[in-house]
Amino acid sequence: MDLERLTAADVCPICGGMGWVLDSADGRKLAHPCICRASEAARARLSAAGIPERYRDCTLDNFSDNNASLTRAKTLAREFVDAYPAVDAGLLLVGPSGRGKTHLACAILSEIVTTKGASGLYVDFSDLLMKITTSFRPDADFSKESVLTPYAEAELLVVDELGAAKPHAWVLDVLYSLLNTRYNRKRVTIATSNFEDEVAPGSGEREKLEDRIGYRLRSRLYEMCLLVSLKGSDFRKDVLGTKIRSRF
Ligand SMILES: [Zn+2]
């Protein structure tokens, strides 16, 4: 039984799991940190980022871009990852459901956390609202600061499905102040949403982003993020749209 465990265990072949490599020079012992420490730290950061199980294997490479707008989104995502942390703004990925917004956001998050040594955090918008609401209850187990601090502090934050739930005005105020804190500290935020500034024909949505999250929060997000539209499979319309956007 023990043998089986040993062979299955993921032990570093260089240091045998010690994390240190011992050397000797002129009869003196020298200890160097093993290279596996960096990859272990990267794995720990990735698991702390809280990416949902079904999106953990999402990468930019396995993002399927079968139309011009998705190819453009993938290119922007690649440029964003390569430039990070030297980026001016976060990203606001919008478009109808099923276009891969969450895939793209999680792929960016996991690559940056793994390769750039940044701390990152994923949160579903509805979960975040619930956390805010419960943390403000008088009988809450945790203080509101302890609940919100990780989201304010994370170097990179992904807020998924923005507008999926419709928050109370006071919850919106808390959210606004959270994003504002991030903005002032130059922390980067990526958000995804099915809601756009105009209701897209055939999208099935009746409300605009502003109707869901209010004018103030919507404006702050537009200041903090570069808008990236992930559209449907209407190739001609998308190509035309891309040209129009890039020319002016
Ligand atoms: Zn090692």
mmCIF file of C-alpha atoms and ligand atoms in Angstrom:
data_model
loop_
_atom_site.group_PDB
_atom_site.id
_atom_site.type_symbol
_atom_site.label_atom_id
_atom_site.label_comp_id
_atom_site.label_asym_id
_atom_site.label_seq_id
_atom_site.Cartn_x
_atom_site.Cartn_y
_atom_site.Cartn_z
ATOM 1 C CA MET A 1 0.000 0.000 0.000
ATOM 2 C CA ASP A 2 2.803 2.372 0.885
ATOM 3 C CA LEU A 3 4.617 1.647 -2.360
ATOM 4 C CA GLU A 4 1.531 2.517 -4.367
ATOM 5 C CA ARG A 5 1.253 5.775 -2.530
ATOM 6 C CA LEU A 6 4.856 6.633 -3.211
ATOM 7 C CA THR A 7 4.646 6.088 -6.948
ATOM 8 C CA ALA A 8 1.391 8.027 -7.227
ATOM 9 C CA ALA A 9 2.674 10.938 -5.131
ATOM 10 C CA ASP A 10 3.841 14.057 -6.935
ATOM 11 C CA VAL A 11 7.308 14.337 -5.405
ATOM 12 C CA CYS A 12 9.874 16.643 -6.993
ATOM 13 C CA PRO A 13 12.677 14.497 -8.484
ATOM 14 C CA ILE A 14 15.264 17.225 -7.888
ATOM 15 C CA CYS A 15 14.843 17.832 -4.160
ATOM 16 C CA GLY A 16 12.715 14.840 -3.187
ATOM 17 C CA GLY A 17 10.036 17.186 -1.885
ATOM 18 C CA MET A 18 12.335 19.025 0.532
ATOM 19 C CA GLY A 19 12.098 22.317 -1.390
ATOM 20 C CA TRP A 20 15.865 22.791 -0.990
ATOM 21 C CA VAL A 21 18.869 21.619 -2.941
ATOM 22 C CA LEU A 22 22.029 21.064 -0.935
ATOM 23 C CA ASP A 23 25.403 21.857 -2.374
ATOM 24 C CA SER A 24 28.868 22.096 -0.981
ATOM 25 C CA ALA A 25 31.714 24.425 -1.869
ATOM 26 C CA ASP A 26 35.111 24.601 -0.114
ATOM 27 C CA GLY A 27 33.832 22.195 2.478
ATOM 28 C CA ARG A 28 30.913 24.475 3.314
ATOM 29 C CA LYS A 29 27.309 23.416 2.964
ATOM 30 C CA LEU A 30 25.106 25.586 0.733
ATOM 31 C CA ALA A 31 21.327 25.297 0.470
ATOM 32 C CA HIS A 32 19.444 26.736 -2.528
ATOM 33 C CA PRO A 33 15.675 26.911 -2.886
ATOM 34 C CA CYS A 34 14.590 24.283 -5.443
ATOM 35 C CA ILE A 35 12.851 25.400 -8.649
ATOM 36 C CA CYS A 36 9.776 23.380 -7.618
ATOM 37 C CA ARG A 37 9.018 26.018 -4.962
ATOM 38 C CA ALA A 38 7.930 28.462 -7.656
ATOM 39 C CA SER A 39 5.583 25.999 -9.317
ATOM 40 C CA GLU A 40 4.164 24.984 -5.959
ATOM 41 C CA ALA A 41 3.504 28.627 -5.128
ATOM 42 C CA ALA A 42 1.844 29.081 -8.541
ATOM 43 C CA ARG A 43 -0.389 26.056 -7.896
ATOM 44 C CA ALA A 44 -1.337 27.461 -4.494
ATOM 45 C CA ARG A 45 -2.216 30.853 -6.006
ATOM 46 C CA LEU A 46 -4.297 29.153 -8.688
ATOM 47 C CA SER A 47 -6.264 27.108 -6.193
ATOM 48 C CA ALA A 48 -6.788 30.207 -4.025
ATOM 49 C CA ALA A 49 -8.243 32.047 -7.049
ATOM 50 C CA GLY A 50 -11.471 30.039 -6.674
ATOM 51 C CA ILE A 51 -12.067 29.300 -10.362
ATOM 52 C CA PRO A 52 -15.151 27.041 -10.612
ATOM 53 C CA GLU A 53 -14.396 23.395 -11.396
ATOM 54 C CA ARG A 54 -15.947 23.440 -14.883
ATOM 55 C CA TYR A 55 -13.729 26.344 -15.961
ATOM 56 C CA ARG A 56 -10.460 25.144 -14.425
ATOM 57 C CA ASP A 57 -9.120 23.699 -17.673
ATOM 58 C CA CYS A 58 -10.029 26.764 -19.743
ATOM 59 C CA THR A 59 -7.084 28.279 -21.593
ATOM 60 C CA LEU A 60 -6.788 30.845 -24.352
ATOM 61 C CA ASP A 61 -5.639 28.042 -26.662
ATOM 62 C CA ASN A 62 -8.769 25.942 -26.167
ATOM 63 C CA PHE A 63 -11.136 28.930 -26.572
ATOM 64 C CA SER A 64 -13.128 28.300 -29.736
ATOM 65 C CA ASP A 65 -13.222 31.426 -31.900
ATOM 66 C CA ASN A 66 -15.409 30.518 -34.852
ATOM 67 C CA ASN A 67 -16.265 34.064 -35.887
ATOM 68 C CA ALA A 68 -14.519 37.401 -36.282
ATOM 69 C CA SER A 69 -15.721 38.938 -33.022
ATOM 70 C CA LEU A 70 -14.557 35.918 -31.004
ATOM 71 C CA THR A 71 -11.167 35.941 -32.745
ATOM 72 C CA ARG A 72 -10.815 39.610 -31.900
ATOM 73 C CA ALA A 73 -11.778 38.915 -28.264
ATOM 74 C CA LYS A 74 -9.211 36.108 -28.064
ATOM 75 C CA THR A 75 -6.498 38.348 -29.534
ATOM 76 C CA LEU A 76 -7.297 41.104 -27.036
ATOM 77 C CA ALA A 77 -7.205 38.551 -24.207
ATOM 78 C CA ARG A 78 -3.773 37.341 -25.349
ATOM 79 C CA GLU A 79 -2.456 40.914 -25.543
ATOM 80 C CA PHE A 80 -3.881 41.612 -22.090
ATOM 81 C CA VAL A 81 -2.187 38.567 -20.525
ATOM 82 C CA ASP A 82 1.140 39.295 -22.233
ATOM 83 C CA ALA A 83 1.143 42.951 -21.154
ATOM 84 C CA TYR A 84 -0.079 42.363 -17.584
ATOM 85 C CA PRO A 85 0.598 44.093 -15.161
ATOM 86 C CA ALA A 86 1.386 46.927 -17.618
ATOM 87 C CA VAL A 87 -2.265 47.338 -18.617
ATOM 88 C CA ASP A 88 -4.251 50.589 -18.448
ATOM 89 C CA ALA A 89 -7.619 49.003 -17.783
ATOM 90 C CA GLY A 90 -9.404 45.759 -17.085
ATOM 91 C CA LEU A 91 -11.825 44.084 -19.477
ATOM 92 C CA LEU A 92 -15.602 44.111 -19.709
ATOM 93 C CA LEU A 93 -16.614 41.071 -21.743
ATOM 94 C CA VAL A 94 -20.198 41.422 -22.954
ATOM 95 C CA GLY A 95 -22.452 39.456 -25.251
ATOM 96 C CA PRO A 96 -25.215 36.846 -25.317
ATOM 97 C CA SER A 97 -24.733 33.705 -23.227
ATOM 98 C CA GLY A 98 -22.876 30.788 -24.783
ATOM 99 C CA ARG A 99 -20.148 32.846 -26.452
ATOM 100 C CA GLY A 100 -17.441 31.874 -23.983
ATOM 101 C CA LYS A 101 -17.183 35.000 -21.827
ATOM 102 C CA THR A 102 -16.574 33.022 -18.629
ATOM 103 C CA HIS A 103 -14.135 30.718 -20.435
ATOM 104 C CA LEU A 104 -12.113 33.706 -21.593
ATOM 105 C CA ALA A 105 -12.180 35.451 -18.192
ATOM 106 C CA CYS A 106 -11.086 32.273 -16.344
ATOM 107 C CA ALA A 107 -8.365 31.544 -18.909
ATOM 108 C CA ILE A 108 -6.925 35.045 -18.425
ATOM 109 C CA LEU A 109 -7.137 34.741 -14.641
ATOM 110 C CA SER A 110 -5.455 31.357 -14.441
ATOM 111 C CA GLU A 111 -2.659 32.262 -16.844
ATOM 112 C CA ILE A 112 -1.844 35.531 -15.065
ATOM 113 C CA VAL A 113 -1.983 33.946 -11.612
ATOM 114 C CA THR A 114 0.231 31.065 -12.742
ATOM 115 C CA THR A 115 2.794 32.868 -14.875
ATOM 116 C CA LYS A 116 2.924 36.425 -13.503
ATOM 117 C CA GLY A 117 2.897 35.747 -9.786
ATOM 118 C CA ALA A 118 -0.197 37.888 -9.258
ATOM 119 C CA SER A 119 -2.915 37.205 -6.715
ATOM 120 C CA GLY A 120 -6.279 36.706 -8.373
ATOM 121 C CA LEU A 121 -9.836 35.941 -7.404
ATOM 122 C CA TYR A 122 -12.939 34.754 -9.258
ATOM 123 C CA VAL A 123 -16.393 35.623 -7.971
ATOM 124 C CA ASP A 124 -19.845 35.044 -9.373
ATOM 125 C CA PHE A 125 -21.830 38.295 -9.225
ATOM 126 C CA SER A 126 -24.877 36.714 -7.530
ATOM 127 C CA ASP A 127 -22.624 35.055 -4.922
ATOM 128 C CA LEU A 128 -20.908 38.366 -4.270
ATOM 129 C CA LEU A 129 -24.285 40.078 -3.709
ATOM 130 C CA MET A 130 -25.287 37.334 -1.305
ATOM 131 C CA LYS A 131 -21.997 37.650 0.575
ATOM 132 C CA ILE A 132 -22.476 41.407 0.887
ATOM 133 C CA THR A 133 -26.072 41.018 2.058
ATOM 134 C CA THR A 134 -25.280 38.391 4.710
ATOM 135 C CA SER A 135 -22.180 40.194 5.952
ATOM 136 C CA PHE A 136 -24.279 43.253 6.778
ATOM 137 C CA ARG A 137 -26.738 41.326 8.945
ATOM 138 C CA PRO A 138 -26.442 42.131 12.641
ATOM 139 C CA ASP A 139 -26.064 38.407 13.445
ATOM 140 C CA ALA A 140 -23.415 37.804 10.752
ATOM 141 C CA ASP A 141 -20.633 35.382 11.708
ATOM 142 C CA PHE A 142 -18.026 37.455 9.909
ATOM 143 C CA SER A 143 -17.441 41.179 9.794
ATOM 144 C CA LYS A 144 -18.207 42.882 6.486
ATOM 145 C CA GLU A 145 -14.577 43.925 6.221
ATOM 146 C CA SER A 146 -13.354 40.335 6.404
ATOM 147 C CA VAL A 147 -15.838 39.337 3.694
ATOM 148 C CA LEU A 148 -15.041 42.168 1.289
ATOM 149 C CA THR A 149 -11.312 42.699 1.846
ATOM 150 C CA PRO A 150 -10.179 39.787 -0.366
ATOM 151 C CA TYR A 151 -12.150 41.265 -3.288
ATOM 152 C CA ALA A 152 -10.736 44.722 -2.689
ATOM 153 C CA GLU A 153 -7.168 43.429 -2.315
ATOM 154 C CA ALA A 154 -6.858 40.854 -5.117
ATOM 155 C CA GLU A 155 -4.532 42.182 -7.802
ATOM 156 C CA LEU A 156 -6.825 40.729 -10.460
ATOM 157 C CA LEU A 157 -10.547 40.198 -9.834
ATOM 158 C CA VAL A 158 -12.990 38.464 -12.158
ATOM 159 C CA VAL A 159 -16.659 39.330 -11.549
ATOM 160 C CA ASP A 160 -18.702 36.857 -13.580
ATOM 161 C CA GLU A 161 -22.293 37.318 -14.789
ATOM 162 C CA LEU A 162 -22.592 40.976 -13.851
ATOM 163 C CA GLY A 163 -26.257 41.948 -13.656
ATOM 164 C CA ALA A 164 -27.498 38.341 -13.442
ATOM 165 C CA ALA A 165 -29.193 39.295 -10.192
ATOM 166 C CA LYS A 166 -30.696 42.700 -9.500
ATOM 167 C CA PRO A 167 -29.263 44.149 -6.285
ATOM 168 C CA HIS A 168 -30.933 46.476 -3.795
ATOM 169 C CA ALA A 169 -29.783 50.089 -3.936
ATOM 170 C CA TRP A 170 -27.690 49.785 -0.752
ATOM 171 C CA VAL A 171 -25.961 46.628 -2.034
ATOM 172 C CA LEU A 172 -25.142 48.560 -5.223
ATOM 173 C CA ASP A 173 -23.576 51.255 -3.054
ATOM 174 C CA VAL A 174 -21.351 48.666 -1.361
ATOM 175 C CA LEU A 175 -20.398 47.225 -4.744
ATOM 176 C CA TYR A 176 -19.649 50.663 -6.109
ATOM 177 C CA SER A 177 -17.389 51.432 -3.197
ATOM 178 C CA LEU A 178 -15.624 48.071 -3.629
ATOM 179 C CA LEU A 179 -14.937 48.712 -7.324
ATOM 180 C CA ASN A 180 -14.022 52.301 -6.586
ATOM 181 C CA THR A 181 -11.451 51.155 -4.035
ATOM 182 C CA ARG A 182 -9.978 48.820 -6.630
ATOM 183 C CA TYR A 183 -9.936 51.603 -9.211
ATOM 184 C CA ASN A 184 -8.130 54.012 -6.874
ATOM 185 C CA ARG A 185 -5.573 51.342 -5.951
ATOM 186 C CA LYS A 186 -5.015 50.522 -9.633
ATOM 187 C CA ARG A 187 -6.204 46.962 -9.159
ATOM 188 C CA VAL A 188 -7.391 45.342 -12.370
ATOM 189 C CA THR A 189 -10.951 44.057 -12.729
ATOM 190 C CA ILE A 190 -12.419 41.812 -15.404
ATOM 191 C CA ALA A 191 -16.205 41.530 -15.623
ATOM 192 C CA THR A 192 -18.501 39.499 -17.846
ATOM 193 C CA SER A 193 -22.133 40.309 -18.587
ATOM 194 C CA ASN A 194 -25.012 39.248 -20.798
ATOM 195 C CA PHE A 195 -26.270 42.817 -20.556
ATOM 196 C CA GLU A 196 -25.076 45.531 -22.913
ATOM 197 C CA ASP A 197 -25.714 49.240 -23.295
ATOM 198 C CA GLU A 198 -28.216 48.561 -26.025
ATOM 199 C CA VAL A 199 -30.575 45.622 -26.015
ATOM 200 C CA ALA A 200 -29.306 43.387 -28.827
ATOM 201 C CA PRO A 201 -32.096 42.237 -31.144
ATOM 202 C CA GLY A 202 -32.717 38.512 -30.740
ATOM 203 C CA SER A 203 -30.714 38.305 -27.512
ATOM 204 C CA GLY A 204 -33.828 37.608 -25.459
ATOM 205 C CA GLU A 205 -32.816 40.351 -23.003
ATOM 206 C CA ARG A 206 -35.140 43.239 -22.299
ATOM 207 C CA GLU A 207 -32.938 45.284 -20.031
ATOM 208 C CA LYS A 208 -29.703 47.187 -20.500
ATOM 209 C CA LEU A 209 -26.695 46.866 -18.213
ATOM 210 C CA GLU A 210 -27.634 50.164 -16.583
ATOM 211 C CA ASP A 211 -31.109 48.802 -15.756
ATOM 212 C CA ARG A 212 -29.476 45.929 -13.886
ATOM 213 C CA ILE A 213 -26.612 47.584 -12.002
ATOM 214 C CA GLY A 214 -27.464 51.291 -12.067
ATOM 215 C CA TYR A 215 -25.922 54.247 -13.853
ATOM 216 C CA ARG A 216 -23.092 54.931 -11.390
ATOM 217 C CA LEU A 217 -21.679 51.409 -11.269
ATOM 218 C CA ARG A 218 -22.038 51.017 -15.033
ATOM 219 C CA SER A 219 -20.127 54.282 -15.620
ATOM 220 C CA ARG A 220 -17.349 53.340 -13.212
ATOM 221 C CA LEU A 221 -16.948 49.966 -14.945
ATOM 222 C CA TYR A 222 -16.686 51.613 -18.338
ATOM 223 C CA GLU A 223 -13.925 53.835 -16.950
ATOM 224 C CA MET A 224 -12.089 50.855 -15.442
ATOM 225 C CA CYS A 225 -12.445 48.419 -18.323
ATOM 226 C CA LEU A 226 -11.979 48.065 -22.039
ATOM 227 C CA LEU A 227 -15.252 46.935 -23.628
ATOM 228 C CA VAL A 228 -14.945 43.645 -25.531
ATOM 229 C CA SER A 229 -18.022 42.380 -27.378
ATOM 230 C CA LEU A 230 -18.436 38.674 -28.020
ATOM 231 C CA LYS A 231 -21.068 38.394 -30.672
ATOM 232 C CA GLY A 232 -22.931 35.587 -32.395
ATOM 233 C CA SER A 233 -22.120 33.759 -35.552
ATOM 234 C CA ASP A 234 -23.244 36.430 -38.000
ATOM 235 C CA PHE A 235 -19.856 36.605 -39.696
ATOM 236 C CA ARG A 236 -20.581 39.447 -42.134
ATOM 237 C CA LYS A 237 -22.046 41.666 -39.478
ATOM 238 C CA ASP A 238 -19.171 40.909 -37.095
ATOM 239 C CA VAL A 239 -16.460 41.587 -39.641
ATOM 240 C CA LEU A 240 -18.124 44.849 -40.586
ATOM 241 C CA GLY A 241 -18.519 45.741 -36.907
ATOM 242 C CA THR A 242 -14.845 45.044 -36.224
ATOM 243 C CA LYS A 243 -13.784 47.237 -39.115
ATOM 244 C CA ILE A 244 -16.002 50.083 -38.031
ATOM 245 C CA ARG A 245 -14.708 49.888 -34.468
ATOM 246 C CA SER A 246 -11.048 49.745 -35.427
ATOM 247 C CA ARG A 247 -11.266 52.547 -37.986
ATOM 248 C CA PHE A 248 -12.788 55.204 -35.735
HETATM 249 ZN ZN ZN B 1 12.148 20.429 -5.795
#
